[in-house]
XYZ file of C-alpha atoms in Angstrom:
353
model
C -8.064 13.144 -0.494
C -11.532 14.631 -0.124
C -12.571 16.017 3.062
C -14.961 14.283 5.204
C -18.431 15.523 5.472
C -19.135 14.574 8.769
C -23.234 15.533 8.800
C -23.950 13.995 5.420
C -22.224 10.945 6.307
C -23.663 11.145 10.098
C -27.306 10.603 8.621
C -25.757 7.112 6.961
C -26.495 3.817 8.499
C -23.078 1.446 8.837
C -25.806 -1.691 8.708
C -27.169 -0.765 4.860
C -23.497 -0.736 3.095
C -22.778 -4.590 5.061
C -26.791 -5.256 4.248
C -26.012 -4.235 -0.114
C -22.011 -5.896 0.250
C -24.263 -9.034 1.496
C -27.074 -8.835 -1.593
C -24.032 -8.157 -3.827
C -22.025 -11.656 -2.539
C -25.456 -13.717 -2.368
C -27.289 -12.103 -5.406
C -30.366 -13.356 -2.859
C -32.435 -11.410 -0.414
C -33.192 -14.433 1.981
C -29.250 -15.643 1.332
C -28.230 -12.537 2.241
C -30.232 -11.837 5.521
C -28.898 -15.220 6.466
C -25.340 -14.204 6.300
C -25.888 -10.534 7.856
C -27.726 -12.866 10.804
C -31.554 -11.062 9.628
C -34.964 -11.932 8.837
C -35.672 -11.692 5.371
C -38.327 -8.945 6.293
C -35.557 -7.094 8.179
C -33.075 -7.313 4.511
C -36.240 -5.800 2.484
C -36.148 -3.502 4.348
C -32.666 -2.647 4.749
C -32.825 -2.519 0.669
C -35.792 -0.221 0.607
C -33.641 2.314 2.899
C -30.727 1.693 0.449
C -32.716 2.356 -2.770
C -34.015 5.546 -1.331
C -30.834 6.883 0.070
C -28.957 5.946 -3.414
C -31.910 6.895 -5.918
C -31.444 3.845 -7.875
C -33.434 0.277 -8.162
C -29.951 -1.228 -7.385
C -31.375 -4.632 -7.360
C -33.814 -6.254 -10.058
C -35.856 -9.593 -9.324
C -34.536 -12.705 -11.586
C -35.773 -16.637 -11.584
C -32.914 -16.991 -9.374
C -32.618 -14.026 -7.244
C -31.893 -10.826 -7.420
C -29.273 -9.312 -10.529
C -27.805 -5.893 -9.438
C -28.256 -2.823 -11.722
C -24.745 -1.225 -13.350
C -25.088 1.467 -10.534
C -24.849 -1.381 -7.968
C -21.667 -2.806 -10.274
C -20.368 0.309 -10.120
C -20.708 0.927 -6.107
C -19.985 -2.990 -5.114
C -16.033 -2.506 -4.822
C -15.279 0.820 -3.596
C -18.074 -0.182 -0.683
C -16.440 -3.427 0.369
C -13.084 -2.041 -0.094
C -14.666 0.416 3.087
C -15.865 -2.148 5.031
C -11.995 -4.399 4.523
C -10.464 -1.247 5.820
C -12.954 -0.556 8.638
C -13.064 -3.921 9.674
C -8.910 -3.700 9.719
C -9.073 -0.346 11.929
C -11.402 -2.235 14.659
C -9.765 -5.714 14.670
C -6.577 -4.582 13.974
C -3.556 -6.147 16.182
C 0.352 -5.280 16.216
C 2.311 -8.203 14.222
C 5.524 -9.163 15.549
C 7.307 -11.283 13.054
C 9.432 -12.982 15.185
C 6.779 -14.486 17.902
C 3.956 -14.516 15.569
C 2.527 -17.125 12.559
C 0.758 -15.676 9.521
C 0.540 -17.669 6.170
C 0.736 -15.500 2.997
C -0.677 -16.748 -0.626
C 1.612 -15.446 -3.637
C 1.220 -15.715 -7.165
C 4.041 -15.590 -9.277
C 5.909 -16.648 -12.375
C 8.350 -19.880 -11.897
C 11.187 -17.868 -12.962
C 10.677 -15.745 -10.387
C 9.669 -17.944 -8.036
C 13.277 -19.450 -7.989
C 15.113 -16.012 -7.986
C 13.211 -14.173 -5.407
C 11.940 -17.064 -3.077
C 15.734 -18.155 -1.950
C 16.425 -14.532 -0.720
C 13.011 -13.669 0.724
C 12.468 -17.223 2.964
C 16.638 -16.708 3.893
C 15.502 -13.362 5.362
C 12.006 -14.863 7.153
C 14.107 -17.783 8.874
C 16.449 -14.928 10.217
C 13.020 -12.593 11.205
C 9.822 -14.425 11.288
C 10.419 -18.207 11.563
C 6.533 -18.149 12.044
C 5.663 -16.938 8.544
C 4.711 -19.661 5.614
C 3.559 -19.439 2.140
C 1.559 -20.524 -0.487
C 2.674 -19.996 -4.125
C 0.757 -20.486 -7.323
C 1.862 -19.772 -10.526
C 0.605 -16.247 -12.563
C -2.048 -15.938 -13.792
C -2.752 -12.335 -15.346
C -6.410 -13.166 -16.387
C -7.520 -14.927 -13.262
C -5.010 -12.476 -10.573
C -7.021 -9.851 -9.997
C -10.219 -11.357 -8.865
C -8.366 -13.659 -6.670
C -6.913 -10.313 -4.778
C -10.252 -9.431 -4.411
C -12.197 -11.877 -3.483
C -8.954 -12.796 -0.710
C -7.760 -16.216 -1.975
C -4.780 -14.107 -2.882
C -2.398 -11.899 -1.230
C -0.170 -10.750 -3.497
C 0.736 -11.075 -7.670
C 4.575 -10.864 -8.602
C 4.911 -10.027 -12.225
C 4.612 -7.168 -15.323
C 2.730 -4.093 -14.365
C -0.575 -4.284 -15.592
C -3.712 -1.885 -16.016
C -5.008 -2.248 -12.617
C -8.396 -1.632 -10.782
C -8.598 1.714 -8.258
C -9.061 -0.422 -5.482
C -5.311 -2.439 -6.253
C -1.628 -0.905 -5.508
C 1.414 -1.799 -7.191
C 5.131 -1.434 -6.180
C 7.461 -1.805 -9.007
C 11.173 -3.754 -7.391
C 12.451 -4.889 -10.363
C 13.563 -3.555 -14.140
C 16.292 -5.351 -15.687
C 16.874 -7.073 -19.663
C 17.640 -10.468 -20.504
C 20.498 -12.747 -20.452
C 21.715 -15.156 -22.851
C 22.613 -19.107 -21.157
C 25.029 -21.657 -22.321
C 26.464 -24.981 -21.289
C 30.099 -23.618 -21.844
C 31.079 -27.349 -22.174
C 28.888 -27.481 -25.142
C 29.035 -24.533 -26.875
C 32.042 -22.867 -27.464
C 31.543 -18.732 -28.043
C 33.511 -15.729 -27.392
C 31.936 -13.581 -24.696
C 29.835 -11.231 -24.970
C 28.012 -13.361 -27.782
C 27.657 -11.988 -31.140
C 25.183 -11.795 -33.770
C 26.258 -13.807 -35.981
C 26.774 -16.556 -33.495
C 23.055 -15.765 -31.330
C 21.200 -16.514 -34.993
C 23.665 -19.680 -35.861
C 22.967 -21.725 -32.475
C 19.661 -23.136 -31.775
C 17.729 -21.796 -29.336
C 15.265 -23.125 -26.503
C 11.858 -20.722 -26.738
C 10.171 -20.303 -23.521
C 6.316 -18.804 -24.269
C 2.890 -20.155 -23.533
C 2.305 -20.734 -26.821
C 4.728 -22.750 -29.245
C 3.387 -21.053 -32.578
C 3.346 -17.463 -30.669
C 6.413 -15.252 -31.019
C 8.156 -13.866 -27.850
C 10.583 -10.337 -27.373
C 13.471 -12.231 -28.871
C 11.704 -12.334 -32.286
C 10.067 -9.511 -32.435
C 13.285 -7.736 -32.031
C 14.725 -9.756 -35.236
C 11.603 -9.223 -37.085
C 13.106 -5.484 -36.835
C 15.917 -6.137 -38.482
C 14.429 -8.715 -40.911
C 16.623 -11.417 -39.160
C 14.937 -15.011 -38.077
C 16.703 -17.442 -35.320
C 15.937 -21.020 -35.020
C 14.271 -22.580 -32.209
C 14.864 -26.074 -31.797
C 13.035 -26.385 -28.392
C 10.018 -24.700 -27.401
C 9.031 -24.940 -23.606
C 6.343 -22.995 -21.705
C 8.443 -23.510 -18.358
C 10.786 -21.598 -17.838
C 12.496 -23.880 -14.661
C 13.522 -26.638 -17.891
C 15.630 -24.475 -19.206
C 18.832 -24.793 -17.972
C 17.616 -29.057 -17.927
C 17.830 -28.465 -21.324
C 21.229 -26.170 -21.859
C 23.299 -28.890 -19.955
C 24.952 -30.601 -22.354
C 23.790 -29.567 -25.395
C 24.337 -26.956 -28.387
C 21.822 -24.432 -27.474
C 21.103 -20.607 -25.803
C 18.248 -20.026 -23.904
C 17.437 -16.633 -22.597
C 16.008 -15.584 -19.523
C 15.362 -12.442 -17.431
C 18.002 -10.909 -16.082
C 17.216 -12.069 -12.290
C 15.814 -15.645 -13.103
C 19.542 -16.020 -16.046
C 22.090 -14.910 -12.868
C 20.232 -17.639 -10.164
C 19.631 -20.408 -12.912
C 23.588 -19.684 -14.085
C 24.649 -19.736 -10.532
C 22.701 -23.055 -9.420
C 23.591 -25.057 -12.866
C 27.645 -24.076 -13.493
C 25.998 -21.963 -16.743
C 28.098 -19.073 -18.803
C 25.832 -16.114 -19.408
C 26.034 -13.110 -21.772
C 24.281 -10.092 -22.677
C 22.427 -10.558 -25.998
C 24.032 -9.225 -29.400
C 20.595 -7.484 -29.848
C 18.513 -4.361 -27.525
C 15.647 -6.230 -26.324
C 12.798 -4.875 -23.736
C 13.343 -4.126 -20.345
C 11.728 -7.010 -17.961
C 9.842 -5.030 -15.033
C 8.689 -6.260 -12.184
C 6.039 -5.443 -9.588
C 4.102 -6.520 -6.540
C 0.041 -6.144 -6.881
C -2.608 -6.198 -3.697
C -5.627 -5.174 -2.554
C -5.623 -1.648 -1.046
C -7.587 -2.920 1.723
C -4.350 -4.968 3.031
C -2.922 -1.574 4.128
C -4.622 -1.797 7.167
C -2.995 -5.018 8.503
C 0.491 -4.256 10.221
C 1.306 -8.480 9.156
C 1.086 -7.301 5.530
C 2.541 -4.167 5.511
C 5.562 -6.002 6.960
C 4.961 -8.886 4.528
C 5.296 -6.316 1.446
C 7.988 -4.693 3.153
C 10.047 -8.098 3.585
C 9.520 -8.950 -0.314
C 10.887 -5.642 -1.264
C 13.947 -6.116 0.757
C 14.821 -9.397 -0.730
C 14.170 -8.359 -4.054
C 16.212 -5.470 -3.685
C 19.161 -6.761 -1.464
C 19.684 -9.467 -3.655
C 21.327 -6.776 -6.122
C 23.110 -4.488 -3.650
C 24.854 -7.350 -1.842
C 26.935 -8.150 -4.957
C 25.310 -11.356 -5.648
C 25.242 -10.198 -9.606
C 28.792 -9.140 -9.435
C 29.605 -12.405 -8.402
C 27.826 -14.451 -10.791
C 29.187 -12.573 -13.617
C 32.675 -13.463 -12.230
C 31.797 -17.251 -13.391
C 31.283 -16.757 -17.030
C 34.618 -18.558 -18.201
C 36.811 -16.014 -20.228
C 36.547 -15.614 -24.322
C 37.312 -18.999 -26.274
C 39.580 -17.872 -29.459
C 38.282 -20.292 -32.339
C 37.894 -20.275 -35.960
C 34.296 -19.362 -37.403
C 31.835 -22.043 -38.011
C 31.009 -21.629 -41.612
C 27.403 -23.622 -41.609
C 24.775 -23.695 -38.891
C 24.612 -26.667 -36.844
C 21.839 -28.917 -35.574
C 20.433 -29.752 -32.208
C 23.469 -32.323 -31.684
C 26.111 -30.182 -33.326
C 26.381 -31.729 -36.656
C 25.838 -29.828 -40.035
C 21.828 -29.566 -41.238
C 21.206 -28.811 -44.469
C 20.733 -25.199 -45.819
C 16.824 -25.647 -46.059
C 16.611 -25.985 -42.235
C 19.461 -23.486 -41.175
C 17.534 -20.598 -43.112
C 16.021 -19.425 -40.340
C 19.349 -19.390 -38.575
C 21.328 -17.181 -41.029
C 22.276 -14.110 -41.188
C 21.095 -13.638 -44.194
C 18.256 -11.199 -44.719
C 14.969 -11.891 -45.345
C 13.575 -10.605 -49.032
């Protein structure tokens, strides 16, 4: 950290950086006076003061207001990032989770929404029955700016280039899992390549014509699989496993809760696919609030305990033992008959020229 210089910053006025935070919200001198509680005279004047002491126009007239230079841009976070952790310091106040309410807003994927969610509100009924939350599902492109405009708390998902004024806590790294109804498909465990590319599989991507890590990783080996379902939910999944001849794969986490709450058999996948991490995103301003320090804290926990109290041990336990059968010799459809060899293609083991 750099040291404070206490004379240069002595000769700075507090009321200019809340007088350019308020020109940078309203993008509107009279606007802006009005939410400081000034005269419009008193805000020109305040951004006189500002232009001088910064050496830069900062703000340029425009049909509708003002329209702040790249310096101002450039200044407009770090500054109210100062004034979120000031205003924390002065108004800050001891949180005791178990006497006190506090509502938290958390973005997050389904899957993990039903994996981390169960352990996490198990642990605030036994510590702070006052505590209630919000979730919303992730969004990477809209995310950030929710942290920082505060209509966020906190973003649960891949680690991401981040702004300065954002932390990140990585809680999770683990690979996929393979799901089947073990009533309808009958495999030996752990699943094998030959049988991963014969069964049909349910897709789960944003986009149906967009590819996911489960085909790049074939494209390596010039292999295809087919896809007879393609869902951008993740939470249909196992909806869609029950009773029928497909795999579906999941993250590791989201493939042990989904196995445990639907009766499902899981295996690794015949293939090395990416790791799946994990992290928790917020503002750095939040550090300043004891409620979400413990909030973070409390997430990280659940996340974490989840793993150490055996609950994966135990889920493995339920993946029925190997089925000895003979080889299917063709691929098989969605309802398990034959298709013909013009549809299977994909399906095959055989190599791509």
């Amino acid at each position: 950290m750099l040291p404070i210089d206490h004379a240069h910053l002595s000769r700075l006025d507090l009321n200019l950086l809340v007088a350019f935070d308020a020109l940078m919200r309203e993008r509107h001198v009279t606007r802006a006076a009005r939410r400081v509680g000034l005269g419009q005279p008193a805000m020109s004047h305040h951004l006189a003061r500002l232009r001088e002491l910064l050496g830069d126009e900062l703000f340029t007239r425009a049909p509708t207001g003002i329209v702040p230079t790249p310096h101002a841009l450039a200044l407009a976070e770090p500054v109210r990032t100062a004034l979120e952790c000031l205003q924390g310091v002065l108004t800050q106040r001891p949180f005791d989770p178990s006497t006190q309410e506090r509502h938290f807003r958390v973005s997050l994927s389904d899957g993990m929404e039903s994996s981390l969610m169960p352990p996490f509100l198990a642990l605030v009924a036994r510590e702070a029955p006052g505590v209630t939350l919000s979730l919303s599902p992730f969004q990477e492109a809209l995310g950030p700016a929710m942290l920082d405009d505060g209509s966020l708390d906190l973003i649960v998902g891949p680690p991401q280039d981040q702004a300065p004024h954002h932390k990140t806590r990585q809680f999770c790294s683990a690979g996929y899992l393979v799901l089947f109804d073990p009533q309808a498909v009958e495999v030996d465990t752990p699943l094998s390549l030959e049988d991963f590319l014969a069964i049909p599989h349910v897709r789960v991507s944003r986009r149906a014509d967009s590819s996911d890590a489960v085909d790049d990783a074939l494209a390596k080996l010039r292999l295809r699989r087919r896809v007879a379902v393609h869902t951008a939910h993740s939470l249909s999944v196992p909806h869609l496993l029950l009773g029928s001849r497909l795999l579906g794969l999941l993250p590791r986490r989201s493939a042990l809760a989904t196995a445990r709450a639907f009766g499902l058999s899981h295996s690794p996948p015949p293939l090395e696919l990416p790791q799946d991490a994990i992290a928790m995103r917020w503002h750095a301003s939040r550090d300043s609030d004891p409620g979400h320090r413990w909030f973070l804290e409390a997430m990280f926990r659940a996340a974490t305990q989840s793993v150490e109290l055996g609950g994966f041990t135990r889920l493995a336990a339920r993946t029925p033992p190997p089925r000895k059968r003979a080889r299917q010799k063709v691929a098989m459809g969605f309802t398990g008959e034959p298709v013909p060899p013009s549809t299977a293609k994909g399906a095959t083991l055989k190599r791509k020229s």
